[in-house]
Amino acid sequence: MIPLLIVDAFTDRAFAGNPASVCFLERWPADAWLAKLAAEMNHSETAYLVPKGGDFELRWFTPAVEVDLCGHATLASAAALYHTGRVMSTQPIVFHTHSGPLTAAPHGDQIELDFPVTPAEPAAAPEGLLAALGVAPANVGRSKFDYLVEVAGEDVVRGMTPDFRALLEVECRGVIVTARSSDPAFDFVSRFFAPRAGIDEDPVTGSAHCTLAAYWHERLGKSELRAFQASARGGIVGVRLAGDRVQLSGRATIVLEGTLTKPAAP
């Protein structure tokens, strides 16, 4: 029997934030099995954990591909480890990933993740990007993973209806669209679109905030920021920039806890 949880990340209530499946394994099965389970769960990410000494190896799969960095499924993984008692709720956790060691630790009533900054350099918009988004840009940048497009205001971010079929033609993991927040409770808002990764719109994207942290720090002169991802589900991300690292903080809610009846294929 393989333990499996569904966790809503970057929210303090069920059916909001970004859902992730978290699967505990004793050893790594075939990649094809990992991909099939992720497609079966059909969340934007399924996280797989395998013990490594006192740490854990962690991999993330969308319904279509494996990815190198995912914030919300890392937060969900930490919450699942604390919830099930596999790690004491006062202890930090080290995850070994394709993006190097990542840590999660309790931070008041939240969990704080330590991630690498992935800054966006100024870039020309590739052919078809702006037409697919249906917006006029204030700035365009490109990180190692994604395009970033700043627009005139929060109302533009919230009102977008992208052409996802056209976005499939843009060669990148995803597209971040962002603006300053009109709500004084937040510094900036964003949305994230990744149809090439099998996710038309990701509800709350931790890894995108590794880019947004540096972008808004430069514009607002603040190292600590509060962000809202304005998807239909919505989610709140705390952002604290520290050199080439960024601390992302948020809450998580366990929605389902159960077991798989089918064994992992070797």
PDB file of C-alpha atoms in Angstrom:
ATOM      1  CA  MET A   1       0.000   0.000   0.000  1.00  0.00           C
ATOM      2  CA  ILE A   2       1.390   3.398  -1.001  1.00  0.00           C
ATOM      3  CA  PRO A   3       0.397   6.467   1.062  1.00  0.00           C
ATOM      4  CA  LEU A   4      -1.054   9.323  -0.976  1.00  0.00           C
ATOM      5  CA  LEU A   5      -2.289  12.736   0.179  1.00  0.00           C
ATOM      6  CA  ILE A   6      -3.912  15.714  -1.530  1.00  0.00           C
ATOM      7  CA  VAL A   7      -2.787  19.034  -0.100  1.00  0.00           C
ATOM      8  CA  ASP A   8      -3.986  22.540  -0.960  1.00  0.00           C
ATOM      9  CA  ALA A   9      -0.896  24.789  -0.823  1.00  0.00           C
ATOM     10  CA  PHE A  10      -0.593  28.526  -0.196  1.00  0.00           C
ATOM     11  CA  THR A  11      -3.980  28.643   1.510  1.00  0.00           C
ATOM     12  CA  ASP A  12      -5.457  28.101   4.970  1.00  0.00           C
ATOM     13  CA  ARG A  13      -8.695  26.527   3.704  1.00  0.00           C
ATOM     14  CA  ALA A  14      -9.700  23.573   1.562  1.00  0.00           C
ATOM     15  CA  PHE A  15     -10.503  23.955  -2.137  1.00  0.00           C
ATOM     16  CA  ALA A  16      -8.397  27.093  -2.540  1.00  0.00           C
ATOM     17  CA  GLY A  17      -4.717  27.670  -3.272  1.00  0.00           C
ATOM     18  CA  ASN A  18      -2.999  25.074  -5.446  1.00  0.00           C
ATOM     19  CA  PRO A  19      -3.726  21.357  -4.994  1.00  0.00           C
ATOM     20  CA  ALA A  20      -0.882  18.859  -5.157  1.00  0.00           C
ATOM     21  CA  SER A  21      -0.772  15.108  -4.784  1.00  0.00           C
ATOM     22  CA  VAL A  22       1.976  13.866  -2.458  1.00  0.00           C
ATOM     23  CA  CYS A  23       3.064  10.235  -2.780  1.00  0.00           C
ATOM     24  CA  PHE A  24       5.377   8.501  -0.287  1.00  0.00           C
ATOM     25  CA  LEU A  25       7.588   5.790  -1.806  1.00  0.00           C
ATOM     26  CA  GLU A  26      10.229   3.493  -0.329  1.00  0.00           C
ATOM     27  CA  ARG A  27      12.314   3.477  -3.512  1.00  0.00           C
ATOM     28  CA  TRP A  28      12.096   4.885  -7.015  1.00  0.00           C
ATOM     29  CA  PRO A  29       9.898   2.946  -9.461  1.00  0.00           C
ATOM     30  CA  ALA A  30      10.033   3.346 -13.225  1.00  0.00           C
ATOM     31  CA  ASP A  31       9.614   6.889 -14.514  1.00  0.00           C
ATOM     32  CA  ALA A  32       6.714   5.692 -16.669  1.00  0.00           C
ATOM     33  CA  TRP A  33       4.790   4.725 -13.511  1.00  0.00           C
ATOM     34  CA  LEU A  34       5.458   8.143 -11.950  1.00  0.00           C
ATOM     35  CA  ALA A  35       4.187   9.833 -15.109  1.00  0.00           C
ATOM     36  CA  LYS A  36       1.054   7.663 -15.275  1.00  0.00           C
ATOM     37  CA  LEU A  37       0.095   8.331 -11.661  1.00  0.00           C
ATOM     38  CA  ALA A  38       0.602  12.075 -12.181  1.00  0.00           C
ATOM     39  CA  ALA A  39      -1.683  11.924 -15.218  1.00  0.00           C
ATOM     40  CA  GLU A  40      -4.221   9.932 -13.197  1.00  0.00           C
ATOM     41  CA  MET A  41      -4.211  12.465 -10.346  1.00  0.00           C
ATOM     42  CA  ASN A  42      -4.420  15.326 -12.891  1.00  0.00           C
ATOM     43  CA  HIS A  43      -3.215  18.002 -10.490  1.00  0.00           C
ATOM     44  CA  SER A  44      -0.802  20.633 -11.750  1.00  0.00           C
ATOM     45  CA  GLU A  45       1.886  18.724  -9.821  1.00  0.00           C
ATOM     46  CA  THR A  46       2.288  15.342  -8.181  1.00  0.00           C
ATOM     47  CA  ALA A  47       5.221  15.175  -5.742  1.00  0.00           C
ATOM     48  CA  TYR A  48       7.102  11.927  -5.057  1.00  0.00           C
ATOM     49  CA  LEU A  49       9.208  11.468  -1.922  1.00  0.00           C
ATOM     50  CA  VAL A  50      11.810   8.788  -1.186  1.00  0.00           C
ATOM     51  CA  PRO A  51      13.766   8.778   2.109  1.00  0.00           C
ATOM     52  CA  LYS A  52      17.476   9.566   1.893  1.00  0.00           C
ATOM     53  CA  GLY A  53      19.073   9.203   5.306  1.00  0.00           C
ATOM     54  CA  GLY A  54      17.320  11.814   7.397  1.00  0.00           C
ATOM     55  CA  ASP A  55      16.397  13.779   4.254  1.00  0.00           C
ATOM     56  CA  PHE A  56      14.155  13.099   1.269  1.00  0.00           C
ATOM     57  CA  GLU A  57      14.605  12.900  -2.473  1.00  0.00           C
ATOM     58  CA  LEU A  58      11.820  14.856  -4.192  1.00  0.00           C
ATOM     59  CA  ARG A  59      10.600  14.856  -7.800  1.00  0.00           C
ATOM     60  CA  TRP A  60       7.679  16.716  -9.378  1.00  0.00           C
ATOM     61  CA  PHE A  61       5.490  15.653 -12.318  1.00  0.00           C
ATOM     62  CA  THR A  62       2.729  17.565 -14.084  1.00  0.00           C
ATOM     63  CA  PRO A  63       0.113  15.484 -15.935  1.00  0.00           C
ATOM     64  CA  ALA A  64       2.388  15.804 -18.978  1.00  0.00           C
ATOM     65  CA  VAL A  65       6.063  16.214 -17.974  1.00  0.00           C
ATOM     66  CA  GLU A  66       8.578  16.106 -15.133  1.00  0.00           C
ATOM     67  CA  VAL A  67       9.711  19.579 -14.018  1.00  0.00           C
ATOM     68  CA  ASP A  68      12.914  20.795 -12.358  1.00  0.00           C
ATOM     69  CA  LEU A  69      11.387  23.143  -9.769  1.00  0.00           C
ATOM     70  CA  CYS A  70       7.980  23.435  -8.109  1.00  0.00           C
ATOM     71  CA  GLY A  71       7.134  25.532  -5.085  1.00  0.00           C
ATOM     72  CA  HIS A  72       3.579  24.591  -4.197  1.00  0.00           C
ATOM     73  CA  ALA A  73       4.215  20.834  -4.352  1.00  0.00           C
ATOM     74  CA  THR A  74       7.302  21.297  -2.147  1.00  0.00           C
ATOM     75  CA  LEU A  75       5.179  23.178   0.385  1.00  0.00           C
ATOM     76  CA  ALA A  76       2.572  20.411   0.115  1.00  0.00           C
ATOM     77  CA  SER A  77       5.275  17.764   0.632  1.00  0.00           C
ATOM     78  CA  ALA A  78       6.522  19.459   3.794  1.00  0.00           C
ATOM     79  CA  ALA A  79       2.965  19.782   5.117  1.00  0.00           C
ATOM     80  CA  ALA A  80       2.324  16.090   4.404  1.00  0.00           C
ATOM     81  CA  LEU A  81       5.519  15.038   6.183  1.00  0.00           C
ATOM     82  CA  TYR A  82       4.598  17.088   9.235  1.00  0.00           C
ATOM     83  CA  HIS A  83       0.961  15.940   9.175  1.00  0.00           C
ATOM     84  CA  THR A  84       1.821  12.231   9.041  1.00  0.00           C
ATOM     85  CA  GLY A  85       4.525  12.485  11.716  1.00  0.00           C
ATOM     86  CA  ARG A  86       7.305  11.403   9.393  1.00  0.00           C
ATOM     87  CA  VAL A  87       9.069  14.596  10.458  1.00  0.00           C
ATOM     88  CA  MET A  88       8.489  16.450  13.736  1.00  0.00           C
ATOM     89  CA  SER A  89       6.590  19.690  13.134  1.00  0.00           C
ATOM     90  CA  THR A  90       9.412  21.719  14.717  1.00  0.00           C
ATOM     91  CA  GLN A  91      12.153  20.343  12.478  1.00  0.00           C
ATOM     92  CA  PRO A  92      13.471  21.583   9.108  1.00  0.00           C
ATOM     93  CA  ILE A  93      13.365  19.270   6.097  1.00  0.00           C
ATOM     94  CA  VAL A  94      15.999  18.919   3.364  1.00  0.00           C
ATOM     95  CA  PHE A  95      14.805  17.878  -0.096  1.00  0.00           C
ATOM     96  CA  HIS A  96      17.262  16.643  -2.745  1.00  0.00           C
ATOM     97  CA  THR A  97      15.955  17.711  -6.162  1.00  0.00           C
ATOM     98  CA  HIS A  98      16.968  18.380  -9.768  1.00  0.00           C
ATOM     99  CA  SER A  99      17.415  22.017  -8.658  1.00  0.00           C
ATOM    100  CA  GLY A 100      19.767  21.075  -5.817  1.00  0.00           C
ATOM    101  CA  PRO A 101      19.045  20.906  -2.078  1.00  0.00           C
ATOM    102  CA  LEU A 102      15.912  22.765  -1.004  1.00  0.00           C
ATOM    103  CA  THR A 103      14.786  23.249   2.578  1.00  0.00           C
ATOM    104  CA  ALA A 104      11.430  23.687   4.279  1.00  0.00           C
ATOM    105  CA  ALA A 105      11.021  24.782   7.880  1.00  0.00           C
ATOM    106  CA  PRO A 106       8.255  25.877  10.255  1.00  0.00           C
ATOM    107  CA  HIS A 107       7.762  29.650  10.267  1.00  0.00           C
ATOM    108  CA  GLY A 108       5.101  30.598  12.797  1.00  0.00           C
ATOM    109  CA  ASP A 109       1.844  29.138  11.515  1.00  0.00           C
ATOM    110  CA  GLN A 110       3.316  28.786   8.026  1.00  0.00           C
ATOM    111  CA  ILE A 111       6.006  26.776   6.257  1.00  0.00           C
ATOM    112  CA  GLU A 112       8.960  28.598   4.715  1.00  0.00           C
ATOM    113  CA  LEU A 113      10.783  27.244   1.672  1.00  0.00           C
ATOM    114  CA  ASP A 114      14.357  28.161   0.733  1.00  0.00           C
ATOM    115  CA  PHE A 115      14.680  28.293  -3.068  1.00  0.00           C
ATOM    116  CA  PRO A 116      17.169  29.668  -5.608  1.00  0.00           C
ATOM    117  CA  VAL A 117      16.397  33.021  -7.217  1.00  0.00           C
ATOM    118  CA  THR A 118      15.723  32.749 -10.957  1.00  0.00           C
ATOM    119  CA  PRO A 119      15.914  36.370 -12.170  1.00  0.00           C
ATOM    120  CA  ALA A 120      14.377  37.528 -15.430  1.00  0.00           C
ATOM    121  CA  GLU A 121      16.626  39.409 -17.841  1.00  0.00           C
ATOM    122  CA  PRO A 122      15.090  41.970 -20.236  1.00  0.00           C
ATOM    123  CA  ALA A 123      14.023  40.202 -23.421  1.00  0.00           C
ATOM    124  CA  ALA A 124      12.079  40.772 -26.600  1.00  0.00           C
ATOM    125  CA  ALA A 125       8.684  39.108 -26.633  1.00  0.00           C
ATOM    126  CA  PRO A 126       8.811  36.072 -28.922  1.00  0.00           C
ATOM    127  CA  GLU A 127       6.502  35.914 -31.887  1.00  0.00           C
ATOM    128  CA  GLY A 128       2.932  35.219 -30.876  1.00  0.00           C
ATOM    129  CA  LEU A 129       3.340  35.680 -27.113  1.00  0.00           C
ATOM    130  CA  LEU A 130       1.575  39.024 -26.661  1.00  0.00           C
ATOM    131  CA  ALA A 131      -1.157  38.158 -29.151  1.00  0.00           C
ATOM    132  CA  ALA A 132      -1.801  34.907 -27.253  1.00  0.00           C
ATOM    133  CA  LEU A 133      -2.001  36.781 -23.949  1.00  0.00           C
ATOM    134  CA  GLY A 134      -4.074  39.611 -25.387  1.00  0.00           C
ATOM    135  CA  VAL A 135      -2.237  42.316 -23.413  1.00  0.00           C
ATOM    136  CA  ALA A 136       0.043  45.284 -23.979  1.00  0.00           C
ATOM    137  CA  PRO A 137       3.290  44.882 -22.014  1.00  0.00           C
ATOM    138  CA  ALA A 138       4.998  47.417 -19.775  1.00  0.00           C
ATOM    139  CA  ASN A 139       8.068  45.140 -19.592  1.00  0.00           C
ATOM    140  CA  VAL A 140       9.073  41.700 -20.854  1.00  0.00           C
ATOM    141  CA  GLY A 141      11.767  39.476 -19.358  1.00  0.00           C
ATOM    142  CA  ARG A 142      12.998  35.888 -19.589  1.00  0.00           C
ATOM    143  CA  SER A 143      14.167  33.663 -16.738  1.00  0.00           C
ATOM    144  CA  LYS A 144      15.773  30.233 -17.118  1.00  0.00           C
ATOM    145  CA  PHE A 145      12.264  28.743 -17.084  1.00  0.00           C
ATOM    146  CA  ASP A 146       9.652  31.314 -18.044  1.00  0.00           C
ATOM    147  CA  TYR A 147       8.757  34.564 -19.762  1.00  0.00           C
ATOM    148  CA  LEU A 148       7.660  37.390 -17.474  1.00  0.00           C
ATOM    149  CA  VAL A 149       5.281  40.081 -18.723  1.00  0.00           C
ATOM    150  CA  GLU A 150       4.453  43.125 -16.600  1.00  0.00           C
ATOM    151  CA  VAL A 151       1.183  44.861 -17.497  1.00  0.00           C
ATOM    152  CA  ALA A 152      -0.376  48.193 -16.585  1.00  0.00           C
ATOM    153  CA  GLY A 153      -2.430  47.142 -13.573  1.00  0.00           C
ATOM    154  CA  GLU A 154      -4.117  44.474 -11.494  1.00  0.00           C
ATOM    155  CA  ASP A 155      -7.344  44.775 -13.465  1.00  0.00           C
ATOM    156  CA  VAL A 156      -5.460  43.719 -16.607  1.00  0.00           C
ATOM    157  CA  VAL A 157      -4.009  40.669 -14.849  1.00  0.00           C
ATOM    158  CA  ARG A 158      -7.392  39.596 -13.504  1.00  0.00           C
ATOM    159  CA  GLY A 159      -9.264  40.209 -16.755  1.00  0.00           C
ATOM    160  CA  MET A 160      -7.020  38.181 -19.071  1.00  0.00           C
ATOM    161  CA  THR A 161      -8.422  35.351 -21.179  1.00  0.00           C
ATOM    162  CA  PRO A 162      -5.354  33.918 -22.958  1.00  0.00           C
ATOM    163  CA  ASP A 163      -5.448  31.827 -26.092  1.00  0.00           C
ATOM    164  CA  PHE A 164      -3.907  28.650 -24.679  1.00  0.00           C
ATOM    165  CA  ARG A 165      -3.637  26.951 -28.057  1.00  0.00           C
ATOM    166  CA  ALA A 166      -1.528  29.876 -29.296  1.00  0.00           C
ATOM    167  CA  LEU A 167       0.569  29.836 -26.093  1.00  0.00           C
ATOM    168  CA  LEU A 168       1.540  26.247 -26.909  1.00  0.00           C
ATOM    169  CA  GLU A 169       3.702  27.670 -29.687  1.00  0.00           C
ATOM    170  CA  VAL A 170       5.817  29.784 -27.295  1.00  0.00           C
ATOM    171  CA  GLU A 171       8.970  27.861 -26.338  1.00  0.00           C
ATOM    172  CA  CYS A 172       9.240  28.097 -22.551  1.00  0.00           C
ATOM    173  CA  ARG A 173       7.991  26.295 -19.467  1.00  0.00           C
ATOM    174  CA  GLY A 174       5.404  28.990 -18.763  1.00  0.00           C
ATOM    175  CA  VAL A 175       4.446  32.671 -18.789  1.00  0.00           C
ATOM    176  CA  ILE A 176       4.160  34.898 -15.721  1.00  0.00           C
ATOM    177  CA  VAL A 177       1.926  37.960 -16.036  1.00  0.00           C
ATOM    178  CA  THR A 178       2.237  40.460 -13.193  1.00  0.00           C
ATOM    179  CA  ALA A 179       1.374  43.974 -12.008  1.00  0.00           C
ATOM    180  CA  ARG A 180       1.513  46.077  -8.874  1.00  0.00           C
ATOM    181  CA  SER A 181      -1.362  45.297  -6.552  1.00  0.00           C
ATOM    182  CA  SER A 182      -4.186  47.778  -6.147  1.00  0.00           C
ATOM    183  CA  ASP A 183      -4.842  46.260  -2.705  1.00  0.00           C
ATOM    184  CA  PRO A 184      -2.540  47.705  -0.014  1.00  0.00           C
ATOM    185  CA  ALA A 185      -2.445  44.281   1.652  1.00  0.00           C
ATOM    186  CA  PHE A 186      -0.260  43.024  -1.230  1.00  0.00           C
ATOM    187  CA  ASP A 187       2.744  44.318  -3.150  1.00  0.00           C
ATOM    188  CA  PHE A 188       2.055  42.607  -6.471  1.00  0.00           C
ATOM    189  CA  VAL A 189      -0.282  40.160  -8.180  1.00  0.00           C
ATOM    190  CA  SER A 190       0.364  37.562 -10.860  1.00  0.00           C
ATOM    191  CA  ARG A 191      -1.044  34.737 -12.915  1.00  0.00           C
ATOM    192  CA  PHE A 192       0.860  31.819 -14.456  1.00  0.00           C
ATOM    193  CA  PHE A 193       0.127  29.978 -17.691  1.00  0.00           C
ATOM    194  CA  ALA A 194       1.924  26.778 -18.768  1.00  0.00           C
ATOM    195  CA  PRO A 195       0.034  24.863 -21.471  1.00  0.00           C
ATOM    196  CA  ARG A 196       3.291  23.330 -22.775  1.00  0.00           C
ATOM    197  CA  ALA A 197       3.635  21.630 -19.376  1.00  0.00           C
ATOM    198  CA  GLY A 198       0.037  20.409 -19.483  1.00  0.00           C
ATOM    199  CA  ILE A 199      -1.319  23.209 -17.245  1.00  0.00           C
ATOM    200  CA  ASP A 200      -3.312  25.978 -18.909  1.00  0.00           C
ATOM    201  CA  GLU A 201      -3.335  28.054 -15.714  1.00  0.00           C
ATOM    202  CA  ASP A 202      -1.560  27.080 -12.504  1.00  0.00           C
ATOM    203  CA  PRO A 203      -3.522  28.323  -9.471  1.00  0.00           C
ATOM    204  CA  VAL A 204      -0.535  29.340  -7.289  1.00  0.00           C
ATOM    205  CA  THR A 205       3.043  28.958  -8.531  1.00  0.00           C
ATOM    206  CA  GLY A 206       5.824  29.033  -5.952  1.00  0.00           C
ATOM    207  CA  SER A 207       8.631  28.728  -8.489  1.00  0.00           C
ATOM    208  CA  ALA A 208       7.333  31.755 -10.432  1.00  0.00           C
ATOM    209  CA  HIS A 209       7.872  33.807  -7.277  1.00  0.00           C
ATOM    210  CA  CYS A 210      11.577  32.961  -7.458  1.00  0.00           C
ATOM    211  CA  THR A 211      11.533  35.240 -10.506  1.00  0.00           C
ATOM    212  CA  LEU A 212       8.950  37.708  -9.215  1.00  0.00           C
ATOM    213  CA  ALA A 213      10.927  38.249  -5.991  1.00  0.00           C
ATOM    214  CA  ALA A 214      13.910  39.702  -7.830  1.00  0.00           C
ATOM    215  CA  TYR A 215      11.729  41.599 -10.309  1.00  0.00           C
ATOM    216  CA  TRP A 216       9.628  43.428  -7.721  1.00  0.00           C
ATOM    217  CA  HIS A 217      12.545  43.935  -5.335  1.00  0.00           C
ATOM    218  CA  GLU A 218      14.237  45.961  -8.067  1.00  0.00           C
ATOM    219  CA  ARG A 219      11.123  48.042  -8.707  1.00  0.00           C
ATOM    220  CA  LEU A 220       9.835  48.515  -5.176  1.00  0.00           C
ATOM    221  CA  GLY A 221      13.117  48.467  -3.246  1.00  0.00           C
ATOM    222  CA  LYS A 222      11.733  45.904  -0.776  1.00  0.00           C
ATOM    223  CA  SER A 223      13.284  42.593   0.250  1.00  0.00           C
ATOM    224  CA  GLU A 224      10.112  41.333   1.941  1.00  0.00           C
ATOM    225  CA  LEU A 225       6.957  41.299  -0.143  1.00  0.00           C
ATOM    226  CA  ARG A 226       3.461  39.873   0.041  1.00  0.00           C
ATOM    227  CA  ALA A 227       2.024  38.479  -3.162  1.00  0.00           C
ATOM    228  CA  PHE A 228      -1.363  37.320  -4.371  1.00  0.00           C
ATOM    229  CA  GLN A 229      -1.760  34.950  -7.314  1.00  0.00           C
ATOM    230  CA  ALA A 230      -5.056  35.984  -8.867  1.00  0.00           C
ATOM    231  CA  SER A 231      -6.285  32.676 -10.290  1.00  0.00           C
ATOM    232  CA  ALA A 232      -9.842  31.482  -9.744  1.00  0.00           C
ATOM    233  CA  ARG A 233      -8.708  29.594  -6.603  1.00  0.00           C
ATOM    234  CA  GLY A 234      -6.261  32.285  -5.486  1.00  0.00           C
ATOM    235  CA  GLY A 235      -3.377  32.035  -3.055  1.00  0.00           C
ATOM    236  CA  ILE A 236      -1.062  34.112  -0.859  1.00  0.00           C
ATOM    237  CA  VAL A 237       2.730  33.844  -1.017  1.00  0.00           C
ATOM    238  CA  GLY A 238       5.141  35.514   1.381  1.00  0.00           C
ATOM    239  CA  VAL A 239       8.410  36.457  -0.334  1.00  0.00           C
ATOM    240  CA  ARG A 240      11.720  37.285   1.358  1.00  0.00           C
ATOM    241  CA  LEU A 241      14.776  37.903  -0.831  1.00  0.00           C
ATOM    242  CA  ALA A 242      18.215  37.075   0.586  1.00  0.00           C
ATOM    243  CA  GLY A 243      21.007  37.353  -1.989  1.00  0.00           C
ATOM    244  CA  ASP A 244      20.687  34.573  -4.536  1.00  0.00           C
ATOM    245  CA  ARG A 245      18.076  32.772  -2.438  1.00  0.00           C
ATOM    246  CA  VAL A 246      14.426  33.494  -1.787  1.00  0.00           C
ATOM    247  CA  GLN A 247      12.279  32.341   1.122  1.00  0.00           C
ATOM    248  CA  LEU A 248       8.698  31.567   0.108  1.00  0.00           C
ATOM    249  CA  SER A 249       6.201  31.161   2.916  1.00  0.00           C
ATOM    250  CA  GLY A 250       2.628  29.960   3.004  1.00  0.00           C
ATOM    251  CA  ARG A 251       0.087  27.754   4.671  1.00  0.00           C
ATOM    252  CA  ALA A 252      -1.205  24.379   3.524  1.00  0.00           C
ATOM    253  CA  THR A 253      -4.367  22.347   4.138  1.00  0.00           C
ATOM    254  CA  ILE A 254      -4.606  18.555   4.039  1.00  0.00           C
ATOM    255  CA  VAL A 255      -7.687  17.662   1.984  1.00  0.00           C
ATOM    256  CA  LEU A 256      -7.406  13.896   1.548  1.00  0.00           C
ATOM    257  CA  GLU A 257      -5.307  11.079   3.007  1.00  0.00           C
ATOM    258  CA  GLY A 258      -5.401   7.544   1.672  1.00  0.00           C
ATOM    259  CA  THR A 259      -3.503   4.742  -0.016  1.00  0.00           C
ATOM    260  CA  LEU A 260      -2.944   3.471  -3.541  1.00  0.00           C
ATOM    261  CA  THR A 261      -4.058  -0.109  -4.063  1.00  0.00           C
ATOM    262  CA  LYS A 262      -1.834  -0.640  -7.104  1.00  0.00           C
ATOM    263  CA  PRO A 263       1.870  -1.263  -6.459  1.00  0.00           C
ATOM    264  CA  ALA A 264       4.574   0.886  -8.033  1.00  0.00           C
ATOM    265  CA  ALA A 265       6.012  -0.708 -11.165  1.00  0.00           C
ATOM    266  CA  PRO A 266       9.794  -1.313 -11.079  1.00  0.00           C
TER     267      PRO A 266
END
